[in-house]
mmCIF file of C-alpha atoms and ligand atoms in Angstrom:
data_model
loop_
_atom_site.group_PDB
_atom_site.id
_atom_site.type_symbol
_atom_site.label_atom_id
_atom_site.label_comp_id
_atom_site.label_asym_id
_atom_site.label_seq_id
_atom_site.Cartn_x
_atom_site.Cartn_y
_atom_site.Cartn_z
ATOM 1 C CA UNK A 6 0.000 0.000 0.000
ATOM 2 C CA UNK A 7 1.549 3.383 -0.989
ATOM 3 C CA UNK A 8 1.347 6.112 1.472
ATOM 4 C CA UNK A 9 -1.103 8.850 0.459
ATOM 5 C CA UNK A 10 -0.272 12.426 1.209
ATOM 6 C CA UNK A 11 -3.576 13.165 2.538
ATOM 7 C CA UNK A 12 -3.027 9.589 4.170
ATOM 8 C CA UNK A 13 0.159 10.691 6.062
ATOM 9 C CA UNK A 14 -2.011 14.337 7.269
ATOM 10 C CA UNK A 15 -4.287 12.091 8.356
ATOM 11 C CA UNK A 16 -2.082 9.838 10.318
ATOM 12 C CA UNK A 17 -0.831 12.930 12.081
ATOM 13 C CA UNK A 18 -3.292 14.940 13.161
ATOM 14 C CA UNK A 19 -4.785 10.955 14.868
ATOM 15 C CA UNK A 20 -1.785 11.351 16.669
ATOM 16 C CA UNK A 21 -1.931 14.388 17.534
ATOM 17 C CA UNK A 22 -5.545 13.796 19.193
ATOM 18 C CA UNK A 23 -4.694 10.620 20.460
ATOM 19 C CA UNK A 24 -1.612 12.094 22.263
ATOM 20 C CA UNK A 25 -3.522 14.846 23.577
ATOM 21 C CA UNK A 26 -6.152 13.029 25.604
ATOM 22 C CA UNK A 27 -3.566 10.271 26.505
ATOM 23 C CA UNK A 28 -1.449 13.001 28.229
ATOM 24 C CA UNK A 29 -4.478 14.918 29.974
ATOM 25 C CA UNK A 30 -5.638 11.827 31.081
ATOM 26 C CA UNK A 31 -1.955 10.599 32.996
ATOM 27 C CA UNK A 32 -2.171 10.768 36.429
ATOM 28 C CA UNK A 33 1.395 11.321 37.223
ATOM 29 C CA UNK A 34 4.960 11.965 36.418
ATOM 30 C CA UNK A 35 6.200 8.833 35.537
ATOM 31 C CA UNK A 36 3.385 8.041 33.184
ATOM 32 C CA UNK A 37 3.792 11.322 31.754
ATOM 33 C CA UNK A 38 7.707 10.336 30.673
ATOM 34 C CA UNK A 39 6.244 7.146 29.328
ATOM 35 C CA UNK A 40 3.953 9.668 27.076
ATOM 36 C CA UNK A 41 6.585 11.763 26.042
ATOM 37 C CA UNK A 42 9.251 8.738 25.130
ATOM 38 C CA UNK A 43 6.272 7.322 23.649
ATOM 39 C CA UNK A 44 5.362 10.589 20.857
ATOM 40 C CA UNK A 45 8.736 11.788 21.169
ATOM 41 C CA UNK A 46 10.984 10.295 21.781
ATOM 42 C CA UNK A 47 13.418 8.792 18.965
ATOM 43 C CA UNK A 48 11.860 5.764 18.822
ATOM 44 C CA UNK A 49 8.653 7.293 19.052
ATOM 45 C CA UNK A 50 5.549 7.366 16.971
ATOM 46 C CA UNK A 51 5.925 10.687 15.471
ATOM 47 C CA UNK A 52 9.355 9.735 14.052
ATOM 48 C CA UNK A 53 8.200 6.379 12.819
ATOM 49 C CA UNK A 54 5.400 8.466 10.462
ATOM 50 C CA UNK A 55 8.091 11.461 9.144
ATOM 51 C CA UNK A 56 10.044 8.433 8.020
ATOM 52 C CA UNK A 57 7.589 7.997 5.323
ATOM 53 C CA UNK A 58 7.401 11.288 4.603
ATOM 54 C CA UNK A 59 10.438 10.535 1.902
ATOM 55 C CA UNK A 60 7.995 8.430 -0.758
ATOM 56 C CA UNK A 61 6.324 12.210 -0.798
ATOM 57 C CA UNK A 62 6.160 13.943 -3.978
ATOM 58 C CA UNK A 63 7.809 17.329 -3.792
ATOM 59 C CA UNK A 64 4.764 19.703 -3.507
ATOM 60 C CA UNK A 65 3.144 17.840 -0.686
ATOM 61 C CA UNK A 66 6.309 17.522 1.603
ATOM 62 C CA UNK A 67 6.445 21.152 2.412
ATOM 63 C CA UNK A 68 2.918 21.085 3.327
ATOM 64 C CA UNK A 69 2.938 17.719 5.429
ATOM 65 C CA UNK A 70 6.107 19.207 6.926
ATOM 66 C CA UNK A 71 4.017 22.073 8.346
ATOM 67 C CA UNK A 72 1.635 19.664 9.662
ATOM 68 C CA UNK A 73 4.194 17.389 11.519
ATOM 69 C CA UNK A 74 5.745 20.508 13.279
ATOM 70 C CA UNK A 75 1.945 21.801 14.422
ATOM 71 C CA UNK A 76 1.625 18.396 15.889
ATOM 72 C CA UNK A 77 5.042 18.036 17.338
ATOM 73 C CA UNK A 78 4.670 21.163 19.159
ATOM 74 C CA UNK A 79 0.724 20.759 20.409
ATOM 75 C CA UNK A 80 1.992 17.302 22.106
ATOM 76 C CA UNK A 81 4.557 19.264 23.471
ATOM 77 C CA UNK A 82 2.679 21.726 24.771
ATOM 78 C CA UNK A 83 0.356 19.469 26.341
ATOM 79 C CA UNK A 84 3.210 17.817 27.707
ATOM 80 C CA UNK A 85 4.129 20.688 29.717
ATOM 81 C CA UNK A 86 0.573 22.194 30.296
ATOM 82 C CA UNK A 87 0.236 18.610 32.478
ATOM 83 C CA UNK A 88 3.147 18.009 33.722
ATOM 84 C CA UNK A 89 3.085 21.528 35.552
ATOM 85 C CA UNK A 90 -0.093 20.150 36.582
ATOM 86 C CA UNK A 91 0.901 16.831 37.776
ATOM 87 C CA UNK A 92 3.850 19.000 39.820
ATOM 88 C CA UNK A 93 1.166 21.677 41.590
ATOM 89 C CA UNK A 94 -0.747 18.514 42.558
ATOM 90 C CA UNK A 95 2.032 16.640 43.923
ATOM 91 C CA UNK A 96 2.954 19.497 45.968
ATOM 92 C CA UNK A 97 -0.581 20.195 46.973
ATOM 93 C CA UNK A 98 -0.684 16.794 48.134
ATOM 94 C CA UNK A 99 2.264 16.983 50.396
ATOM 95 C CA UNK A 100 1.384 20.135 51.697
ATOM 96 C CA UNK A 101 -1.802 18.549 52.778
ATOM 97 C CA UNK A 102 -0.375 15.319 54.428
ATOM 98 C CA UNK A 103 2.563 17.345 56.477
ATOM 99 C CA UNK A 104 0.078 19.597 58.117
ATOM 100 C CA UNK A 105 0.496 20.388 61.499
ATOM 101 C CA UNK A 106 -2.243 19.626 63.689
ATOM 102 C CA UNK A 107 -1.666 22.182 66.521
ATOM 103 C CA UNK A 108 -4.603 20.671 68.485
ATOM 104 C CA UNK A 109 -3.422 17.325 68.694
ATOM 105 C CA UNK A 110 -2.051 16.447 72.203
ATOM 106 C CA UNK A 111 1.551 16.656 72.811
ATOM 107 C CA UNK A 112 3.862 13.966 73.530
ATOM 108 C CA UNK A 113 4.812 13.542 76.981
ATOM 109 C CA UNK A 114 8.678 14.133 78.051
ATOM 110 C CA UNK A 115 9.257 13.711 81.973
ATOM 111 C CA UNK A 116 11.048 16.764 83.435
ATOM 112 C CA UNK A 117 14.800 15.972 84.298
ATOM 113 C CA UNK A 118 17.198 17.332 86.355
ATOM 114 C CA UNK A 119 20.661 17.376 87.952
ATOM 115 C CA UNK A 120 21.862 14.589 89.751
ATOM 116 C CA UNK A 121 23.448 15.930 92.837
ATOM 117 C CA UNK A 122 26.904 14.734 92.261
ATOM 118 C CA UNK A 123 26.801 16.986 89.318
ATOM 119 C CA UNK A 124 25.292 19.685 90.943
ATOM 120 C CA UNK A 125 28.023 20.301 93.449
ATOM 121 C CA UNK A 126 30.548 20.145 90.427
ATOM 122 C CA UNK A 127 28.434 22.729 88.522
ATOM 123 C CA UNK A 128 28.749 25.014 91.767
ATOM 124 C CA UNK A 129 32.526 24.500 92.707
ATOM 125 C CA UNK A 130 32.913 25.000 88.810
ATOM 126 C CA UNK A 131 31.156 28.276 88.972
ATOM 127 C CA UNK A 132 33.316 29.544 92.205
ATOM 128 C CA UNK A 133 36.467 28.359 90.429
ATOM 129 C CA UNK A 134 35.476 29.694 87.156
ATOM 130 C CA UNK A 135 34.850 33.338 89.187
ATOM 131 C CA UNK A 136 38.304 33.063 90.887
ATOM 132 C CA UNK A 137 40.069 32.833 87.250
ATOM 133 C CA UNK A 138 40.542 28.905 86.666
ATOM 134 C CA UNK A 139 40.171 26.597 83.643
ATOM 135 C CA UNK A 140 38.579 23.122 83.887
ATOM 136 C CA UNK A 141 41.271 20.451 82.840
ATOM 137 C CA UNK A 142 40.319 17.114 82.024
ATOM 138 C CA UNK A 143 42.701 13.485 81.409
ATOM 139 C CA UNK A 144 42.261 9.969 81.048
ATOM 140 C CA UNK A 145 40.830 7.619 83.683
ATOM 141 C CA UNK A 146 43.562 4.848 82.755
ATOM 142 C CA UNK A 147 46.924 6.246 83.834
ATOM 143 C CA UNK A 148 50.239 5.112 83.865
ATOM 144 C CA UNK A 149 52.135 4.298 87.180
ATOM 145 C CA UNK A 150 54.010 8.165 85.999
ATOM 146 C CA UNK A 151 51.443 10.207 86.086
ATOM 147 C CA UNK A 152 49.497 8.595 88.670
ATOM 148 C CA UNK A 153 51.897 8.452 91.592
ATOM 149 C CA UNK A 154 56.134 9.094 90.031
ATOM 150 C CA UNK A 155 55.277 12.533 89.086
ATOM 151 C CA UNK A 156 53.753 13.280 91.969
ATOM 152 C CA UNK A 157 56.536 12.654 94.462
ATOM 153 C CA UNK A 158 55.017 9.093 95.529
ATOM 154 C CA UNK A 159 58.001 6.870 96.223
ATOM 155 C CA UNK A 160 57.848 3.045 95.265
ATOM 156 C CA UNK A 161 57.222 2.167 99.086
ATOM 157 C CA UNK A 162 54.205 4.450 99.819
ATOM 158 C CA UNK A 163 51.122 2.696 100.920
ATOM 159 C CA UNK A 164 49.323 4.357 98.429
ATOM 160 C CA UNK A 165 50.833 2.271 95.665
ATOM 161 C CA UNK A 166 49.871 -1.084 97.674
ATOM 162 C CA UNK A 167 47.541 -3.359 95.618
ATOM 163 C CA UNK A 168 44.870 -2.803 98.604
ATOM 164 C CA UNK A 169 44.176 0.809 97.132
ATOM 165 C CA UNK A 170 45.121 0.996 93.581
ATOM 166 C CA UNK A 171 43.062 -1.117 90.388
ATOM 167 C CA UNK A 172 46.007 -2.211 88.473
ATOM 168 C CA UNK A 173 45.372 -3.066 85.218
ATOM 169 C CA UNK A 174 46.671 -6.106 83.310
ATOM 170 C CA UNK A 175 49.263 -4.340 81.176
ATOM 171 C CA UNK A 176 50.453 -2.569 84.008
ATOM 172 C CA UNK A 177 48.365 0.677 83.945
ATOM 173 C CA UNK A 178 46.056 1.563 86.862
ATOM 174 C CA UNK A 179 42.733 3.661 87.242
ATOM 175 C CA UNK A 180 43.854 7.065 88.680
ATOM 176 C CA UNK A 181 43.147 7.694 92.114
ATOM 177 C CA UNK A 182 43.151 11.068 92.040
ATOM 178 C CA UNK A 183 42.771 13.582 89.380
ATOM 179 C CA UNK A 184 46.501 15.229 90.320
ATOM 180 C CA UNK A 185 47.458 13.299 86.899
ATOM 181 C CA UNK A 186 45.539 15.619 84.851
ATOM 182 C CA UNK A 187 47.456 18.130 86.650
ATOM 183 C CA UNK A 188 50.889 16.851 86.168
ATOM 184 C CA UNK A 189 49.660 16.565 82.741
ATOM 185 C CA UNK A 190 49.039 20.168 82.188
ATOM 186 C CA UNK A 191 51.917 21.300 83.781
ATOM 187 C CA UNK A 192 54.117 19.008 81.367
ATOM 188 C CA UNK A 193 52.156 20.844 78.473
ATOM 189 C CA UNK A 194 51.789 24.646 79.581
ATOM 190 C CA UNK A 195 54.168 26.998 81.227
ATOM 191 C CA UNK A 196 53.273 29.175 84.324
ATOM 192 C CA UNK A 197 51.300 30.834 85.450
ATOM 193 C CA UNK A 198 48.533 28.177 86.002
ATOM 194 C CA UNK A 199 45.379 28.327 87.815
ATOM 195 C CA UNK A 200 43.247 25.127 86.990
ATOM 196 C CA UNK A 201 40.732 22.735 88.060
ATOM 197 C CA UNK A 202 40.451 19.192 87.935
ATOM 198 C CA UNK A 203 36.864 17.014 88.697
ATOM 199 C CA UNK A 204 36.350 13.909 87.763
ATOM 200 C CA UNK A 205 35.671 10.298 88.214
ATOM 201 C CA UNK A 206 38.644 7.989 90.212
ATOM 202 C CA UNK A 207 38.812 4.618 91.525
ATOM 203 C CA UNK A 208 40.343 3.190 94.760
ATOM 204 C CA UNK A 209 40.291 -0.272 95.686
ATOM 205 C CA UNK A 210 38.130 0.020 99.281
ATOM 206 C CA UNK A 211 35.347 -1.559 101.077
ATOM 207 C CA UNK A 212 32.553 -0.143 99.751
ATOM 208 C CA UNK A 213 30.151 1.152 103.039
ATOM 209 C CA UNK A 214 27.848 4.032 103.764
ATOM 210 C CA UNK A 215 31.139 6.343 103.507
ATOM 211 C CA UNK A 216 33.417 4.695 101.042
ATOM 212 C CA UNK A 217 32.996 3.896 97.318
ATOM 213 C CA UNK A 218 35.158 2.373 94.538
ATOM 214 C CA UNK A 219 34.312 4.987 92.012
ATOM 215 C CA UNK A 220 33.807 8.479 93.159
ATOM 216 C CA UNK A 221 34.206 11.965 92.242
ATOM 217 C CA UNK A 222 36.887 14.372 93.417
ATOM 218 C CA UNK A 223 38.014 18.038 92.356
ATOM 219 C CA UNK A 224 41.547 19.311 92.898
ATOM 220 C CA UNK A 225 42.839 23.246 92.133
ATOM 221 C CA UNK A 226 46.419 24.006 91.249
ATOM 222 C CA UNK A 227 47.806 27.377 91.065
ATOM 223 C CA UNK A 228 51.429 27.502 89.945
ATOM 224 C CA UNK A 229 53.540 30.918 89.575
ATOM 225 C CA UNK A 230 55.960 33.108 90.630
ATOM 226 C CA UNK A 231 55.658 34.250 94.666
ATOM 227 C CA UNK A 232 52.411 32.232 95.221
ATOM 228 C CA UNK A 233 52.555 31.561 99.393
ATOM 229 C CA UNK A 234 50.503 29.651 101.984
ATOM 230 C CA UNK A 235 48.791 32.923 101.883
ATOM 231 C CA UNK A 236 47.539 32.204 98.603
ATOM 232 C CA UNK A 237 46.681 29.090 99.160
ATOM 233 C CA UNK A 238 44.287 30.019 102.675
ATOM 234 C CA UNK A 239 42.701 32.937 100.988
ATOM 235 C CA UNK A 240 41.503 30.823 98.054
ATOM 236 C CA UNK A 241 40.112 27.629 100.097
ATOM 237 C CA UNK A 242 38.597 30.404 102.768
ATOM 238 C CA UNK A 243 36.983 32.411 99.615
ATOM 239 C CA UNK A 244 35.476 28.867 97.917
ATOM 240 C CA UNK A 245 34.145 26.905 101.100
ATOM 241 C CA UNK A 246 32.201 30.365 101.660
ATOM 242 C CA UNK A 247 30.256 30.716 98.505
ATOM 243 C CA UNK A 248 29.994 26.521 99.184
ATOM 244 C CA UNK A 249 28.598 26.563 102.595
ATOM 245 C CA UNK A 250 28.206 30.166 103.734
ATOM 246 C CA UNK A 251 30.385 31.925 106.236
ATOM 247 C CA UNK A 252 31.326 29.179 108.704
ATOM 248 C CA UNK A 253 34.445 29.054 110.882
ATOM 249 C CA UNK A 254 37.451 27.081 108.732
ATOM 250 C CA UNK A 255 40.992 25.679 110.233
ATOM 251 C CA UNK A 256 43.588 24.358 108.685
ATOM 252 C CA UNK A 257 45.236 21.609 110.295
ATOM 253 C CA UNK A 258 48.977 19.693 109.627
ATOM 254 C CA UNK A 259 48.961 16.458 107.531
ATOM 255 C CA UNK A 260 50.542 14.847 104.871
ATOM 256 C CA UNK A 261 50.758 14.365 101.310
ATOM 257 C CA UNK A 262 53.232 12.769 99.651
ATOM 258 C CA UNK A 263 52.944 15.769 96.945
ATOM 259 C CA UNK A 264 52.592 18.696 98.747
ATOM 260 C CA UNK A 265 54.732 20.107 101.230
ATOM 261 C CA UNK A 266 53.519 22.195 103.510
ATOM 262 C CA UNK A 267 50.347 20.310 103.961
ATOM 263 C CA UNK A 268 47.134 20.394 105.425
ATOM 264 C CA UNK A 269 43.349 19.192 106.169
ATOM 265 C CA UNK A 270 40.745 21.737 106.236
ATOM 266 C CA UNK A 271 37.879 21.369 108.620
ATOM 267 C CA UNK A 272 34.708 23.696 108.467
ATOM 268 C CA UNK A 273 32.908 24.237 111.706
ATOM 269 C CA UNK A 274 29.604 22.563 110.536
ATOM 270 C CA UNK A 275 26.090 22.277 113.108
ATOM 271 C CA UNK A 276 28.560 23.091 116.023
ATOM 272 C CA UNK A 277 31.068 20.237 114.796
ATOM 273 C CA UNK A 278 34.264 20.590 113.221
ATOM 274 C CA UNK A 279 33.917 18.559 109.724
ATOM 275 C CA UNK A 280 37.269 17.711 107.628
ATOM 276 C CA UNK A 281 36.228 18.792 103.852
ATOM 277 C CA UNK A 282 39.293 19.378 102.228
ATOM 278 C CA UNK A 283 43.398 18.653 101.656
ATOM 279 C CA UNK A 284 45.460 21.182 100.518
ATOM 280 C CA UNK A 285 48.990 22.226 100.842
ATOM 281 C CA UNK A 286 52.273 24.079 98.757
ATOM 282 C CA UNK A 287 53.126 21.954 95.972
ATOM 283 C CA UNK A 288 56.132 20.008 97.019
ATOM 284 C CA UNK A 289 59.496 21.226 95.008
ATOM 285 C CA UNK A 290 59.883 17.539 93.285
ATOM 286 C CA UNK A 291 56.665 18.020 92.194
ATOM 287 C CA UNK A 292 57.542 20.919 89.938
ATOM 288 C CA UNK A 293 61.070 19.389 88.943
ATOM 289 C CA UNK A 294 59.115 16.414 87.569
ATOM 290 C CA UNK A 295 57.291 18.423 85.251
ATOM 291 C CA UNK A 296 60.250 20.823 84.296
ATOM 292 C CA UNK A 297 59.550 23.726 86.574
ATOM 293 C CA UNK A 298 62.009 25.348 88.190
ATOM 294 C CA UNK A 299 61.233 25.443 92.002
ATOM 295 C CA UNK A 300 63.627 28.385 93.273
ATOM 296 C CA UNK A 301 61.360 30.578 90.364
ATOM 297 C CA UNK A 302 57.971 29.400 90.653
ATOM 298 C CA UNK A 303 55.857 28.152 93.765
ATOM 299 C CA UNK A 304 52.317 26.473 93.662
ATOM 300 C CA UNK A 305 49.533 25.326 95.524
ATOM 301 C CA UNK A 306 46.956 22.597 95.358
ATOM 302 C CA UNK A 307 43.970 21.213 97.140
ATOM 303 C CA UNK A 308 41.448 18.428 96.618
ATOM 304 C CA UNK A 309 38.049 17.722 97.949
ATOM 305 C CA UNK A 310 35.783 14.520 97.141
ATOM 306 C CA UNK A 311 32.513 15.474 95.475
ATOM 307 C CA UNK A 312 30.241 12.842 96.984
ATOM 308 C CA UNK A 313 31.503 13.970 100.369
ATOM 309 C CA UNK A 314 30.113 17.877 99.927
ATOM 310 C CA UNK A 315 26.635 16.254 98.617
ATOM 311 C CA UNK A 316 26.496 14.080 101.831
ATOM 312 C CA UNK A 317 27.563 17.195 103.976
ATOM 313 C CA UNK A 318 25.507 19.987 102.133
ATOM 314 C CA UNK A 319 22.261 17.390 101.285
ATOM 315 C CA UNK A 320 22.136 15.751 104.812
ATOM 316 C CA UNK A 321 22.827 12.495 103.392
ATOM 317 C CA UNK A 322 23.403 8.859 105.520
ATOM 318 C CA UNK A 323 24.796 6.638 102.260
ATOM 319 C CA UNK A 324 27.314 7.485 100.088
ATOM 320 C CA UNK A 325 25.715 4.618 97.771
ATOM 321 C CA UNK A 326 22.304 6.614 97.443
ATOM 322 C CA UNK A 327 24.051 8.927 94.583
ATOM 323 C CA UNK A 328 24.998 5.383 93.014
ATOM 324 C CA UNK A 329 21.561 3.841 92.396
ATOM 325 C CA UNK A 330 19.550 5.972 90.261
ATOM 326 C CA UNK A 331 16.497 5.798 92.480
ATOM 327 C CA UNK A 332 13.968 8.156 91.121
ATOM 328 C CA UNK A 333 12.277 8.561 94.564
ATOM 329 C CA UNK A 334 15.838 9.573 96.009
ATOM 330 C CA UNK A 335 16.924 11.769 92.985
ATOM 331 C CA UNK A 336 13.608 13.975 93.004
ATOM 332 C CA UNK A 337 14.321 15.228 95.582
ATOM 333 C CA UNK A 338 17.050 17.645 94.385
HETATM 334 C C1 LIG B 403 42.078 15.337 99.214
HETATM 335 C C2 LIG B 403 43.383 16.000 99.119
HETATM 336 C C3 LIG B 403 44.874 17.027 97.634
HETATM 337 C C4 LIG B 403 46.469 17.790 96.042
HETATM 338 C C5 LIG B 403 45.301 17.147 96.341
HETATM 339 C C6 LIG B 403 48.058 18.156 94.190
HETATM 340 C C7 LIG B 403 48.195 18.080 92.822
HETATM 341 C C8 LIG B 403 49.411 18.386 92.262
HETATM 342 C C9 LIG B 403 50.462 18.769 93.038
HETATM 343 C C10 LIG B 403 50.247 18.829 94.377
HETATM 344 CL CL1 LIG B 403 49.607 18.268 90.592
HETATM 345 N N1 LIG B 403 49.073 18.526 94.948
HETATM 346 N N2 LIG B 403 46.849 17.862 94.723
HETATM 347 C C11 LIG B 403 47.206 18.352 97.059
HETATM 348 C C12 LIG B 403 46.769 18.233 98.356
HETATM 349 C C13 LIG B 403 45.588 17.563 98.655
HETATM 350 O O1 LIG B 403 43.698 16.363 97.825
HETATM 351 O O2 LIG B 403 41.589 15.161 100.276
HETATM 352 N N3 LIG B 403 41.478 14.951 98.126
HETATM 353 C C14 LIG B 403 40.244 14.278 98.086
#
């Protein structure tokens, strides 16, 4: 059968209609793509019919030409005219299903609050913080160096004895104090220093109503040049005030292996005397260890335990009620 030029019109403007509904009638996007591959794409229909367009004689191509391009660019037209359609729609649609129903009843969240081992942190932070310090922080896994060598503890101090240190397989230990976050910064920064130290440590007692394997402690060092005992009472003095109020405070001799002078600090407390701190002058090896020279620079330090000042300032009988997460216990604060 030859191909008729009225034939081939014919053909095309069919196509033309046939496209036109087909694409109003597409629902959505990817159906519309099928359309357009489909019409015109190169495979598509109206390719396959302007390949015939060749067994045209010479007047009628110009004229079926026109045609073709009329219907090429009403499907194309219609292509667009829906798929801006099929867009607005889709985003109508999503607009719709992410309203926000503001009278639909909230979901519950139970009020927390700060557990009162980290509220007396937050406070002696605060103080600290006030007075000029930074807040240092280390590892909890320590080496025998920083942990007790540094710090002027000989090989034969009790503290070293396997009754009060973890020791760890490969022959580091958990700190017992945080003094080895101190040595630490001192090895790193030059004077003058005025930091703090809280964290978690780890002694190998008895655990009672008193005592605890894990617990918290805080330490200050100041290190610079002509820093006295002076220093030292004026700053403890000035911090257990904004802790407690304005109680009577002594300072009492003692002994630490790292400081030298040293001393307990005992707070006159509902008519008792309470001990609530150690303190003392940073002991000359001390500084050597870290690279310091002593006959330039001086220092002092001090340490309290945290769960200590919770049971003092909160009334508290067991040092294992901060432990055990008891809701009843913790509302409370
Ligand atoms: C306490 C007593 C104390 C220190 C900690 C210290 C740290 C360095 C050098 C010298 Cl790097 N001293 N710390 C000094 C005296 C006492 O803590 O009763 N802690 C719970």
């Amino acid at each position: 059968m030859t191909n008729q030029p009225s034939s081939l019109e014919a053909q095309l403007l069919t196509l033309r209609q046939e496209g036109e509904s087909a694409i109003a009638a597409s629902d959505n996007l990817e159906r519309l793509e099928e359309l357009r591959v489909s019409y015109l794409g190169k495979k598509g229909q109206l390719g396959l019919l302007l390949r015939t367009m060749g067994k045209l004689s010479a007047e009628e191509r110009p004229k079926v030409g026109a045609v073709a391009n009329t219907v090429k660019e009403a499907i194309q037209t219609a292509l667009e005219k829906q798929r801006e359609s099929l867009e607005a729609a889709k985003i109508q649609a999503q607009l719709e299903a992410e309203t926000i129903d503001v009278t639909m009843p909230g979901i519950y969240r139970p009020q927390g609050r700060i557990h009162p081992l980290n509220g007396i942190i937050d406070r002696a932070l605060d103080i600290f913080v006030g007075l000029g310090y930074t807040v240092a922080s280390g590892p909890e896994m320590e080496t025998d160096y920083y942990n007790f060598e540094a710090l002027n503890t000989p090989l034969d101090h009790p503290a070293r004895d396997m009754q009060d240190t973890f020791y760890l397989p490969d022959g580091n230990l958990l700190r017992t104090h945080t003094s080895s976050v101190q040595i630490r910064f001192m090895e790193a920064e030059e004077p003058p220093i005025r930091i703090i130290a809280p964290g978690r440590v780890y002694r190998r007692d008895n655990v009672d109503s008193t005592h605890a394997a894990v617990f918290h402690q805080l330490e200050l060092l100041a290190v610079d040049e002509g820093l006295t005992f002076t220093d030292l009472k004026g700053t403890i003095k000035e911090f257990l005030q904004q802790m407690f109020g304005e109680l009577p405070i002594r300072f009492r001799a003692s002994y630490f292996p790292f400081t030298e002078p040293s001393a307990e600090v005992d707070l006159q407390w509902n008519g008792r005397w309470l001990e609530v701190m150690g303190c003392g002058m940073v002991d000359p090896n001390v500084l050597k260890a870290v690279g310091y020279d002593p006959e330039v620079y001086t220092g002092f330090a001090a340490g309290f335990g945290v769960e200590r000042f919770a049971m003092v300032l909160h009334q508290l009988d067991d040092i294992r009620r901060v432990y055990t997460s008891d809701l009843r216990f913790l509302r409370q604060f």
